[in-house]
């Protein structure tokens, strides 16, 4: 199944209020580019006598100098058939339904592009239709309606503290879940905790032999981490300790009640500490099955893969080769270790089956850093073949990978002593730094409010800095940059929100009350029109962001929207005497606020009334 660029479906059952720009019988499409694309393909192409199956219009947002949208699919189509592309484009335009021609200026451009420029009345109709977060959502909910996505994110390993590197999977995962759900998908969030594996031998041995009760009571996760390190060191020094740790693991896997109880206890301590951070960052899960959940589902995996001839025994281990792949033809995917134990690959194969069959996923996304690329490539190759051999249909799969966070020296970020920076400490520092900033800017606000603002700004800054980068790249973490009120940062965008809000506050109006901009007419000045166009671009941005599962596209858009608003606000006075001009501009202010806040919430940021 291919979900890269979700197909356009019927447009929502919403009608422009007040404005009758689109004919009464027609709904104002949320994603106009997709609507034009679908109409060109389905109706115009037929009417113009094109080979419909072979023609893809490829309508995309255009360079604003040329219009709002551009279709460039005619070129390839005409070239392959030795037709004149400009003539084909002309034919298509003539075949367009009347309602499109009445809403857009349509023209052939260059070698055979079709340019669409929405008329001001069409811009107004869209702004009047998508007037609340709920209506934006119902507009976008066509994108993934009927798709169930299982998103596996955060997924840390038990008994280790979360450190700064863990934040990427958490915030990107949460944003992706929110975005997909906003666009109509049924999203199942699974925190696939690494709660099984060889580390438990050493942990249990350490717990039994080295634990410090007082430390365990004071900071349990810290103590578990110390126990693991101490046990690891002891096992390296003394082979007898290593054997003892292995014996503890064997006992655990055989179901020894004491070790099982300890295992539960260790997991509970870990989860409690993770929860604290998830709560702080407003991150949620539906499930937390974890690796251990798949223990009794592994035999089926081994059996089916062997029976279908995909897996073979190799030096006691069970492995899968992929002869068609340049590397994986010799580099095996080890699905069972030579000592008979399961591993990361065995459980992940079992997750693919469970998520497809039990959770009924059409699509599965797993978030980890890019270093696990080979594992997921092998997992996916193996799953496709396995499912084909067993007559199952495979879901769509994405390994949503991300780069590392670097310190200002360009190397992996570390504390001065060389340890990884704990996430808890990083978030506390973010709030402290933001508190100092807020206090400097608005000393008159009561301390409780300054603390609250600082929390939204500080946590928002850390989060946004991560989301605003293309996830595939590494990025440098620098406090001054992420907390700056200038540039593509959380403080800048949160401040932009409060600026728009203050316009309404001055007038004693609620920006979310539809009455705040009643009687608005279509955008008239160049800057009004440019802002209106940018607002409509929210739809295409959501489509692009979800198609690629890259939140930075939404960040860039919101940053540009805030810039477009500033330009408009500098050029067009909003609070003027003329009621018609005022209403027209207030409508743009209200929608800017709506789109900014909706977008920031999708990214997981908390917006503020003032700061
Ligand atoms: N626990 C793993 C790690 O810390 C990530 C798990 C990702 N999910 C999965 N199904 N493999 O690297």
mmCIF file of N, CA and C and ligand atoms in Angstrom, residues 152 155-157 192 194 291 344 348 351 355 366-368 372 375-376, ligand 1:
data_model
loop_
_atom_site.group_PDB
_atom_site.id
_atom_site.type_symbol
_atom_site.label_atom_id
_atom_site.label_comp_id
_atom_site.label_asym_id
_atom_site.label_seq_id
_atom_site.Cartn_x
_atom_site.Cartn_y
_atom_site.Cartn_z
ATOM 1 N N UNK A 152 5.051 3.669 16.917
ATOM 2 C CA UNK A 152 5.908 3.140 17.984
ATOM 3 C C UNK A 152 6.953 4.220 18.238
ATOM 4 N N UNK A 155 9.882 4.594 23.303
ATOM 5 C CA UNK A 155 10.406 3.232 23.401
ATOM 6 C C UNK A 155 11.806 3.116 24.021
ATOM 7 N N UNK A 156 12.002 3.679 25.208
ATOM 8 C CA UNK A 156 13.323 3.587 25.845
ATOM 9 C C UNK A 156 13.546 2.206 26.462
ATOM 10 N N UNK A 157 14.775 1.957 26.879
ATOM 11 C CA UNK A 157 15.077 0.699 27.549
ATOM 12 C C UNK A 157 14.922 0.862 29.050
ATOM 13 N N UNK A 192 7.122 1.119 22.935
ATOM 14 C CA UNK A 192 7.686 -0.231 22.880
ATOM 15 C C UNK A 192 8.927 -0.297 23.780
ATOM 16 N N UNK A 194 11.950 -1.296 26.013
ATOM 17 C CA UNK A 194 12.926 -2.398 25.987
ATOM 18 C C UNK A 194 13.003 -3.011 27.375
ATOM 19 N N UNK A 291 8.830 -5.106 24.925
ATOM 20 C CA UNK A 291 9.382 -6.292 24.252
ATOM 21 C C UNK A 291 8.902 -7.587 24.904
ATOM 22 N N UNK A 344 16.412 -8.583 19.428
ATOM 23 C CA UNK A 344 15.661 -7.411 18.938
ATOM 24 C C UNK A 344 14.881 -7.748 17.662
ATOM 25 N N UNK A 348 10.830 -7.766 17.056
ATOM 26 C CA UNK A 348 10.295 -6.822 16.073
ATOM 27 C C UNK A 348 9.491 -7.520 14.980
ATOM 28 N N UNK A 351 6.242 -8.023 16.462
ATOM 29 C CA UNK A 351 5.422 -6.782 16.517
ATOM 30 C C UNK A 351 4.740 -6.541 15.175
ATOM 31 N N UNK A 355 0.810 -6.191 15.256
ATOM 32 C CA UNK A 355 0.229 -4.892 14.907
ATOM 33 C C UNK A 355 -0.650 -4.996 13.665
ATOM 34 N N UNK A 366 7.817 3.397 13.020
ATOM 35 C CA UNK A 366 8.673 3.184 14.189
ATOM 36 C C UNK A 366 9.745 4.265 14.194
ATOM 37 N N UNK A 367 9.869 4.935 15.337
ATOM 38 C CA UNK A 367 10.835 6.025 15.443
ATOM 39 C C UNK A 367 12.067 5.592 16.215
ATOM 40 N N UNK A 368 13.211 5.710 15.573
ATOM 41 C CA UNK A 368 14.482 5.524 16.292
ATOM 42 C C UNK A 368 15.523 6.372 15.561
ATOM 43 N N UNK A 372 19.854 2.799 13.491
ATOM 44 C CA UNK A 372 19.154 1.510 13.391
ATOM 45 C C UNK A 372 18.604 1.249 11.978
ATOM 46 N N UNK A 375 18.777 -2.385 10.616
ATOM 47 C CA UNK A 375 17.834 -3.291 11.293
ATOM 48 C C UNK A 375 16.440 -3.162 10.675
ATOM 49 N N UNK A 376 15.991 -1.917 10.502
ATOM 50 C CA UNK A 376 14.625 -1.748 10.007
ATOM 51 C C UNK A 376 14.498 -2.064 8.523
HETATM 52 N N1 LIG B 1 14.332 0.301 22.713
HETATM 53 C C1 LIG B 1 14.922 0.633 21.460
HETATM 54 C C2 LIG B 1 16.098 1.560 21.689
HETATM 55 O O1 LIG B 1 16.210 2.143 22.753
HETATM 56 C C3 LIG B 1 13.966 1.312 20.517
HETATM 57 C C4 LIG B 1 12.767 0.483 20.138
HETATM 58 C C5 LIG B 1 12.088 0.995 18.901
HETATM 59 N N2 LIG B 1 10.989 0.171 18.523
HETATM 60 C C6 LIG B 1 11.074 -1.030 17.949
HETATM 61 N N3 LIG B 1 9.973 -1.664 17.662
HETATM 62 N N4 LIG B 1 12.231 -1.533 17.633
HETATM 63 O O2 LIG B 1 16.913 1.721 20.802
#
